[in-house]
């Protein structure tokens, strides 16, 4: 705004924390010596070439030049971080004296702003968006306090999906004397201009973008702050020197060199967003699908817990945003591939899912989602097709044991448990066993073609034997003396409880005996022997389709 360069710089300098203003950055000999050398003995690297034996460039010039061309801003206005989460944190560190400042955010919004504020001891002031998630600039400005250093706006907004009104943003930039951050993580899906064009007029504006979304590089962790060069300079001085690895820089350059393919995928996602929104709007359980300029939809359900559970049972995870301001009853659903979106609609519409679905396709497969006040457990299995197990129970030792079941029973087994392990392991162990038992029972169906029985095996100095009869009657016996209170992070007494709960829900006779000197070996032996017994019991008898009982049923 008619500001000279030094005027802009002074303005920004005056906003920085005192200790940051004159910070002396970590320097490298390569920074100090600008010419290319033949031999590099300055950084204590390993000289033998492995492709990654050298430190990466701390300034990422090639990557910045590519982004400069794509974003049409000079490279010196671009800061690159480890995801945009890094510049979010840096902005607090640059501008907010801990314990003496506040930030205002327009809610509901992306959760990292308040996490970064908490880490940096900055007070959070929430300014609500309207019931349609529109920006009310006057209301937001009225909440600014004397110690407010930052305003965070997210456009398109996460989780509501809509672009914020540009006039409101400009009003805030005109009135607020601190730093305004506009997070445009989803701007490429919006088909409208970035606020980057406002940077010339507003030196106190920082625009965040990321390679995680439209560019499909979330795994690389590369985010951008686009801002006045003075802000970019200071951020670069405060960041860790080598914040983006050699491999990540190279891979990002490779993907950025094919912007047309990326643009095609964005177009496809935008088409899919429209299709998905229309299909969801037509479902009886859906109250409202909010208009989206991003790659996700905020959807309000009549019963969001039921919708969430149905999706989870079918192996689909979405984000429950119902606790965010103004989002009660809402799930946030990312736009996936056309097939994934069809499945979401089919599951929520209560229609049979096409074959290929893990939950309903023919064969001995099943999935269970079980939620209580203490845990939410999802188990999926396929008795006829082995695939390496995918286990996340929240307990390391239980993970290891459940993996044994998958491998040694030779079945596909996925278990995810979100449990109250901060209290103790009891509910997670018990509820995983219950869900696993129910799921096995349901996958077995009428048990036609299956055998029954047991297995013993040595496990180093220990030995374990498991007898298993899937006949439908429950009898549980446990003779497994353990000497310690815990095995790994699981209480010793919970193993008996695990198998007891499992036998009750699988409706089986389960007799387990084991002995040894090392508790880990004993329990591992038990899980392996159980898995082997299960493998025998569920294996299809060659040529047999009958039920293995003289009664003709089990
Ligand atoms: N901003 C918003 C609004 C986001 O939703 C996200 C990620 N979900 C981020 C920033 C972080 O992105 P990155 O992967 O670049 O850290």
XYZ file of C-alpha atoms and ligand atoms in Angstrom:
570
model
C 0.000 0.000 0.000
C 2.521 2.561 -1.114
C 4.840 1.164 1.560
C 8.505 1.256 0.707
C 10.385 -2.005 1.117
C 12.042 -0.728 4.245
C 8.647 0.471 5.512
C 7.261 -3.063 5.104
C 10.298 -4.531 6.774
C 10.035 -2.166 9.720
C 6.381 -2.990 10.118
C 7.114 -6.714 10.234
C 10.142 -6.317 12.470
C 8.041 -4.427 14.975
C 5.679 -7.409 15.250
C 8.371 -9.998 15.966
C 9.197 -11.241 19.438
C 12.232 -9.397 20.771
C 14.393 -12.531 21.018
C 13.579 -13.515 17.418
C 14.199 -10.132 15.781
C 17.971 -10.418 15.901
C 18.361 -14.142 16.067
C 21.617 -15.513 14.697
C 20.785 -18.642 12.701
C 22.772 -21.856 12.639
C 25.167 -21.443 9.755
C 26.922 -23.976 7.585
C 30.265 -23.655 5.797
C 28.418 -24.246 2.535
C 26.168 -21.268 3.222
C 29.172 -19.078 3.862
C 31.043 -20.224 0.764
C 28.866 -19.575 -2.262
C 31.006 -21.210 -4.973
C 30.781 -24.894 -5.853
C 33.662 -26.930 -4.454
C 35.104 -30.319 -5.435
C 35.546 -31.923 -2.067
C 33.255 -31.498 0.899
C 34.926 -32.091 4.240
C 33.017 -29.451 6.182
C 29.992 -31.226 7.669
C 31.248 -34.522 9.098
C 29.265 -36.445 6.519
C 30.131 -39.923 5.338
C 31.987 -39.495 1.997
C 30.806 -42.748 0.349
C 27.985 -42.051 -2.060
C 24.689 -43.685 -1.164
C 22.432 -41.017 -2.614
C 21.649 -39.786 0.888
C 25.083 -39.436 2.482
C 25.036 -35.629 2.114
C 22.847 -33.210 4.058
C 20.005 -31.771 1.995
C 20.011 -28.200 0.856
C 18.662 -26.136 3.767
C 17.185 -23.602 1.307
C 15.668 -26.044 -1.232
C 16.389 -23.747 -4.227
C 15.298 -26.158 -6.999
C 12.029 -26.974 -5.330
C 11.342 -23.331 -4.547
C 12.044 -22.353 -8.146
C 9.526 -24.879 -9.403
C 6.942 -23.685 -6.920
C 7.720 -20.102 -7.776
C 6.830 -20.814 -11.418
C 3.662 -22.689 -10.470
C 2.445 -20.175 -7.885
C 3.668 -17.121 -9.783
C 5.459 -15.657 -6.773
C 9.194 -15.024 -6.424
C 11.103 -17.878 -4.759
C 12.211 -15.559 -1.959
C 8.576 -15.256 -0.880
C 8.293 -19.016 -0.316
C 9.166 -20.825 2.901
C 9.077 -24.625 2.851
C 8.348 -26.647 5.968
C 7.817 -30.190 7.141
C 4.142 -30.054 6.155
C 2.278 -26.794 6.679
C 2.136 -27.811 10.309
C 5.747 -26.579 10.583
C 5.044 -22.983 9.481
C 1.920 -22.968 11.692
C 4.133 -23.639 14.709
C 6.841 -21.225 13.527
C 4.327 -18.392 13.172
C 3.522 -18.694 16.876
C 7.201 -18.831 17.760
C 7.964 -15.737 15.696
C 5.153 -13.458 16.737
C 3.715 -14.558 20.087
C 5.534 -13.986 23.379
C 4.547 -17.101 25.403
C 2.118 -16.438 28.221
C 1.465 -12.882 27.061
C -0.435 -13.157 23.812
C -3.569 -14.493 22.186
C -4.710 -15.572 18.740
C -8.184 -15.436 17.217
C -9.419 -18.282 15.037
C -12.676 -18.561 13.091
C -14.335 -21.767 14.311
C -14.977 -24.541 13.512
C -11.541 -24.911 11.986
C -8.393 -26.988 11.634
C -7.314 -28.311 15.029
C -3.575 -27.667 14.703
C -3.921 -23.918 15.224
C -5.082 -24.368 18.801
C -2.611 -27.233 19.402
C 0.273 -25.029 18.232
C -1.115 -22.176 20.359
C -1.192 -24.428 23.437
C 2.367 -25.631 22.802
C 3.516 -22.023 22.572
C 1.471 -20.915 25.601
C -0.766 -18.625 23.569
C -4.405 -18.019 24.538
C -7.004 -19.042 21.945
C -10.013 -16.828 21.246
C -12.727 -18.506 19.174
C -14.753 -16.395 16.762
C -17.699 -18.441 15.458
C -18.495 -18.600 11.777
C -22.215 -18.144 11.006
C -24.560 -21.168 10.962
C -23.702 -21.546 7.244
C -20.010 -21.366 8.132
C -19.615 -17.902 6.583
C -17.084 -15.399 7.906
C -18.501 -12.577 10.038
C -15.538 -10.195 9.853
C -17.019 -7.505 12.098
C -17.825 -10.015 14.829
C -14.356 -11.578 14.557
C -12.653 -8.188 14.784
C -14.733 -7.299 17.836
C -13.120 -10.264 19.637
C -9.547 -9.082 19.059
C -7.898 -8.097 22.362
C -4.892 -5.880 23.054
C -2.602 -8.919 23.319
C -3.899 -10.557 20.086
C -0.946 -11.157 17.765
C -2.442 -13.523 15.186
C -5.691 -14.236 13.350
C -6.086 -17.654 11.728
C -8.529 -18.118 8.851
C -8.840 -21.296 6.821
C -10.186 -21.007 3.290
C -11.576 -23.384 2.054
C -12.303 -24.108 5.656
C -11.675 -27.447 7.308
C -14.064 -29.029 8.342
C -16.910 -27.061 6.683
C -15.360 -27.153 3.201
C -16.401 -23.659 2.035
C -14.262 -20.773 0.829
C -14.410 -17.758 3.114
C -15.694 -14.558 1.612
C -12.785 -12.518 0.229
C -14.344 -9.196 1.228
C -14.426 -10.352 4.836
C -10.770 -11.361 4.638
C -9.818 -7.960 3.242
C -11.802 -6.224 5.972
C -9.769 -8.128 8.556
C -6.486 -7.333 6.797
C -7.403 -3.636 6.730
C -8.359 -3.481 10.371
C -6.075 -5.887 12.220
C -2.584 -4.684 13.029
C -1.063 -8.092 13.788
C -0.407 -11.040 11.481
C -3.295 -12.623 9.570
C -2.783 -16.188 8.384
C -4.963 -17.564 5.596
C -4.558 -21.327 5.343
C -5.287 -22.425 1.776
C -4.476 -26.126 2.129
C -7.474 -26.953 -0.114
C -7.407 -23.974 -2.500
C -6.639 -26.070 -5.609
C -10.031 -27.754 -5.312
C -11.851 -24.423 -5.152
C -11.436 -23.225 -8.714
C -10.948 -19.670 -7.478
C -8.040 -17.338 -6.920
C -5.664 -17.582 -4.007
C -5.275 -14.631 -1.644
C -1.591 -14.649 -2.658
C -2.550 -11.738 -4.897
C -3.147 -9.647 -1.745
C 0.440 -10.032 -0.509
C 1.627 -6.890 -2.302
C -0.930 -4.817 -0.480
C -0.726 -6.532 2.916
C 2.751 -7.325 4.283
C 1.173 -8.732 7.436
C -0.561 -11.532 5.499
C 0.834 -15.088 5.508
C -0.698 -17.610 3.103
C -0.272 -21.320 3.853
C -0.483 -23.969 1.167
C 0.605 -27.594 1.034
C 1.664 -30.371 -1.324
C -0.339 -32.844 0.777
C -3.743 -32.459 -0.861
C -4.161 -31.561 -4.546
C -0.607 -32.634 -5.320
C -1.072 -35.966 -3.581
C 2.160 -35.826 -1.576
C 0.927 -36.048 2.024
C 3.569 -38.694 2.712
C 6.372 -36.292 1.806
C 5.414 -33.651 4.399
C 5.993 -30.470 2.441
C 4.040 -27.332 3.206
C 4.511 -23.706 2.217
C 4.215 -20.311 3.795
C 3.980 -17.636 1.115
C 4.646 -14.239 2.585
C 6.683 -11.062 2.537
C 10.354 -11.939 2.031
C 11.191 -10.487 5.426
C 8.843 -13.012 7.119
C 10.230 -15.834 4.962
C 13.795 -14.831 5.956
C 12.996 -14.929 9.641
C 11.174 -18.252 9.359
C 14.188 -19.693 7.564
C 16.469 -18.530 10.347
C 14.343 -20.104 13.072
C 13.573 -23.475 11.426
C 15.727 -26.580 11.803
C 18.486 -26.230 9.182
C 17.763 -29.421 7.221
C 14.000 -29.638 7.630
C 13.227 -31.306 4.273
C 15.110 -34.478 3.452
C 17.044 -35.147 0.242
C 14.592 -37.858 -0.830
C 11.564 -35.693 -0.138
C 12.974 -32.787 -2.101
C 13.781 -35.050 -5.052
C 10.426 -36.803 -5.065
C 8.548 -33.513 -4.817
C 10.523 -32.142 -7.783
C 9.579 -35.245 -9.763
C 5.853 -34.934 -8.992
C 5.799 -31.175 -9.575
C 7.353 -31.690 -12.974
C 4.084 -33.282 -14.126
C 1.525 -30.627 -13.173
C -0.962 -31.711 -15.836
C -1.470 -35.134 -14.336
C -1.974 -33.502 -10.960
C -4.503 -31.100 -12.494
C -6.357 -34.042 -14.098
C -6.657 -35.742 -10.731
C -7.933 -32.552 -9.115
C -10.560 -32.250 -11.872
C -11.616 -35.829 -11.299
C -11.901 -35.277 -7.536
C -13.990 -32.157 -8.102
C -16.348 -34.151 -10.386
C -16.514 -36.914 -7.798
C -17.210 -34.379 -5.035
C -20.291 -33.213 -6.940
C -21.485 -36.773 -7.607
C -20.909 -37.835 -4.013
C -22.672 -34.754 -2.632
C -25.694 -35.406 -4.850
C -25.848 -39.088 -3.977
C -25.510 -38.458 -0.237
C -28.127 -35.692 -0.317
C -30.641 -38.236 -1.607
C -30.215 -40.643 1.307
C -32.912 -40.712 3.982
C -30.407 -40.719 6.860
C -28.649 -37.603 5.590
C -29.931 -34.284 6.915
C -27.564 -31.968 5.092
C -24.520 -32.002 2.832
C -22.680 -28.695 3.123
C -21.398 -27.109 -0.104
C -17.698 -27.809 -0.460
C -14.810 -26.114 -2.254
C -12.392 -28.720 -0.882
C -11.745 -32.461 -1.327
C -14.131 -33.470 1.442
C -17.756 -33.068 2.425
C -19.204 -32.167 5.789
C -22.356 -34.240 6.155
C -24.971 -33.988 8.900
C -26.734 -37.286 9.677
C -29.945 -38.144 11.524
C -27.828 -40.585 13.556
C -24.141 -40.015 12.954
C -23.064 -42.817 15.335
C -24.995 -45.348 13.277
C -23.593 -43.976 10.012
C -20.070 -44.038 11.436
C -20.493 -47.620 12.676
C -21.962 -48.819 9.363
C -19.032 -47.330 7.476
C -16.512 -48.714 9.951
C -18.063 -52.188 9.717
C -17.511 -52.026 5.985
C -13.907 -51.061 6.433
C -14.420 -47.349 5.701
C -13.068 -44.760 8.092
C -14.292 -41.172 8.045
C -13.765 -38.343 10.508
C -16.304 -37.696 13.247
C -16.408 -33.901 13.529
C -19.546 -33.751 15.643
C -17.750 -32.195 18.597
C -16.506 -29.215 16.548
C -18.358 -25.915 16.930
C -21.596 -25.903 14.902
C -20.986 -29.448 13.589
C -23.150 -31.616 15.832
C -24.257 -34.775 14.048
C -21.625 -34.260 11.341
C -19.087 -36.585 9.770
C -16.386 -35.329 7.414
C -15.971 -37.581 4.421
C -12.954 -37.240 2.142
C -13.694 -37.627 -1.567
C -12.063 -40.891 -2.647
C -11.791 -42.776 -5.922
C -15.069 -43.343 -7.833
C -15.214 -46.932 -6.497
C -14.597 -45.800 -2.923
C -17.284 -43.133 -3.162
C -19.764 -45.661 -4.598
C -19.121 -47.896 -1.628
C -19.696 -45.070 0.836
C -23.042 -44.324 -0.779
C -23.993 -48.005 -0.965
C -23.153 -48.622 2.696
C -24.953 -45.503 3.912
C -27.909 -46.245 1.681
C -28.148 -49.767 3.150
C -27.696 -51.305 -0.299
C -25.761 -54.527 -0.821
C -22.170 -53.679 -1.628
C -20.747 -55.028 -4.869
C -18.447 -58.021 -4.683
C -14.969 -57.109 -3.645
C -16.293 -55.615 -0.461
C -14.559 -57.159 2.533
C -17.710 -57.289 4.615
C -20.468 -58.671 2.484
C -18.938 -60.586 -0.376
C -19.578 -64.313 -0.485
C -17.124 -66.583 1.331
C -16.118 -66.996 4.925
C -15.516 -63.370 5.669
C -16.921 -61.132 8.345
C -16.426 -57.775 9.937
C -17.550 -56.482 13.290
C -17.610 -53.006 14.724
C -18.237 -52.983 18.457
C -18.397 -49.759 20.450
C -18.796 -49.333 24.194
C -18.055 -46.477 26.559
C -14.550 -47.853 26.936
C -13.526 -49.124 23.526
C -14.302 -49.110 19.837
C -13.124 -52.292 18.161
C -13.187 -53.186 14.499
C -12.307 -56.731 13.410
C -12.301 -57.998 9.842
C -11.334 -61.457 8.778
C -11.337 -63.800 5.858
C -10.874 -67.458 6.694
C -10.055 -68.501 3.140
C -7.596 -65.889 1.924
C -4.429 -65.205 3.834
C -2.931 -61.727 3.840
C -0.449 -60.336 6.409
C -2.358 -59.207 9.506
C -2.971 -55.516 10.163
C -3.233 -55.030 13.905
C -3.467 -51.922 16.053
C -4.927 -52.800 19.440
C -3.248 -50.041 21.411
C -1.207 -52.662 23.331
C 2.124 -53.712 21.884
C 2.183 -57.233 23.256
C -1.424 -57.913 22.273
C -0.595 -56.681 18.746
C 2.218 -59.186 18.603
C -0.045 -62.023 19.802
C -2.889 -61.163 17.415
C -0.372 -61.191 14.582
C 0.478 -64.763 15.600
C -3.175 -65.676 15.168
C -3.270 -64.179 11.675
C -0.046 -65.840 10.544
C -0.454 -69.228 12.199
C -4.157 -69.650 11.498
C -3.298 -68.504 7.969
C -6.274 -66.190 7.757
C -6.594 -62.521 6.846
C -7.052 -60.713 10.141
C -7.356 -56.972 10.770
C -7.968 -55.635 14.270
C -8.178 -51.992 15.275
C -9.020 -51.037 18.841
C -9.300 -47.532 20.256
C -9.501 -48.259 23.974
C -9.024 -46.676 27.365
C -5.467 -47.993 27.747
C -4.705 -44.864 29.741
C -6.852 -46.473 32.469
C -5.505 -50.003 32.020
C -5.442 -52.861 29.524
C -8.593 -54.629 30.756
C -11.285 -53.278 28.448
C -9.128 -53.369 25.329
C -8.061 -56.991 25.860
C -11.571 -58.125 26.752
C -13.342 -56.264 23.957
C -10.864 -57.361 21.303
C -11.486 -60.964 22.401
C -15.258 -60.499 22.263
C -15.174 -58.870 18.830
C -12.757 -61.504 17.522
C -14.978 -64.299 18.859
C -18.108 -62.762 17.338
C -16.362 -62.176 14.048
C -15.012 -65.737 13.819
C -18.433 -67.097 14.721
C -20.094 -65.023 12.062
C -17.502 -65.895 9.378
C -17.907 -69.616 10.056
C -21.606 -69.500 9.175
C -23.071 -73.017 9.249
C -19.545 -74.460 9.558
C -20.121 -76.660 6.518
C -16.938 -78.285 5.324
C -14.967 -77.462 8.441
C -13.014 -79.728 10.739
C -12.572 -79.361 14.517
C -9.718 -79.817 16.938
C -6.361 -78.974 18.397
C -2.686 -78.463 18.442
C 0.330 -78.568 20.702
C 3.642 -76.952 20.087
C 6.933 -76.291 21.798
C 8.089 -72.702 22.114
C 11.721 -72.820 23.120
C 11.684 -74.141 26.702
C 7.880 -73.753 26.961
C 5.159 -75.952 25.527
C 1.540 -75.207 24.872
C -1.437 -77.244 23.889
C -4.817 -76.005 22.740
C -7.880 -78.150 22.146
C -10.633 -76.479 20.214
C -14.075 -77.705 19.250
C -16.307 -75.359 17.331
C -19.313 -77.540 18.117
C -21.365 -74.724 19.558
C -21.089 -75.591 23.273
C -19.002 -73.420 25.531
C -16.471 -74.920 27.905
C -13.314 -73.121 28.871
C -10.355 -74.560 30.745
C -7.107 -72.761 31.476
C -4.043 -74.222 33.038
C -1.266 -71.792 32.256
C 0.823 -70.825 35.284
C 2.703 -67.550 34.758
C 5.320 -66.219 37.157
C 5.134 -62.457 36.488
C 2.407 -59.815 36.767
C 2.687 -58.670 33.171
C 3.867 -59.864 29.794
C 4.971 -56.812 27.846
C 2.295 -54.163 28.375
C -0.501 -56.662 29.114
C -1.389 -57.898 32.622
C -0.763 -61.636 33.057
C -4.288 -62.279 34.291
C -5.781 -60.790 31.112
C -4.678 -63.725 28.934
C -7.051 -66.121 30.658
C -9.741 -63.461 30.374
C -8.970 -62.982 26.683
C -9.414 -66.648 25.808
C -12.431 -67.059 28.100
C -14.211 -64.120 26.400
C -13.168 -65.456 23.021
C -14.524 -68.949 23.740
C -17.828 -67.504 24.939
C -18.292 -65.489 21.793
C -16.961 -68.093 19.384
C -19.190 -70.587 21.216
C -16.534 -73.250 21.457
C -14.844 -75.691 23.783
C -11.415 -74.288 24.427
C -8.978 -76.101 26.665
C -5.581 -74.519 27.057
C -2.575 -75.888 28.895
C 0.946 -74.528 28.858
C 4.057 -74.483 30.948
C 7.563 -73.115 30.798
C 9.983 -70.801 32.514
C 9.582 -67.688 30.404
C 6.149 -65.997 30.438
C 6.648 -64.460 27.007
C 7.382 -67.877 25.496
C 4.473 -69.494 27.313
C 1.942 -66.931 26.086
C 3.360 -66.801 22.591
C 3.138 -70.615 22.532
C -0.511 -70.407 23.593
C -1.425 -67.907 20.867
C 0.416 -69.896 18.206
C -1.118 -73.197 19.317
C -4.544 -71.552 19.374
C -3.941 -70.210 15.869
C -2.834 -73.637 14.614
C -5.849 -75.306 16.235
C -8.080 -72.716 14.652
C -6.423 -73.329 11.298
C -7.198 -77.036 11.574
C -10.683 -76.462 12.882
C -11.730 -74.068 10.146
C -9.875 -75.759 7.313
C -12.182 -77.148 4.687
C -12.066 -80.928 4.629
C -11.065 -81.908 1.065
C -14.152 -82.694 -0.962
C -16.334 -82.295 2.103
C -19.151 -79.850 2.297
C -20.877 -81.528 5.156
C -20.991 -80.574 8.787
C -18.559 -82.617 10.921
C -21.102 -83.979 13.380
C -23.146 -87.159 13.514
C -26.080 -84.908 14.359
C -25.764 -83.139 11.006
C -25.544 -79.705 12.577
C -23.295 -77.834 14.939
N -4.162 -26.908 7.022
C -5.337 -27.523 6.937
C -6.558 -26.701 6.844
C -5.415 -28.920 6.945
O -6.610 -29.503 6.878
C -4.229 -29.661 7.035
C -4.195 -31.160 7.078
N -5.308 -31.841 7.244
C -3.038 -28.981 7.125
C -3.025 -27.607 7.100
C -1.728 -29.689 7.285
O -1.234 -30.061 6.098
P 0.234 -30.633 5.927
O 0.052 -32.020 5.464
O 0.865 -29.760 4.913
O 0.920 -30.535 7.259
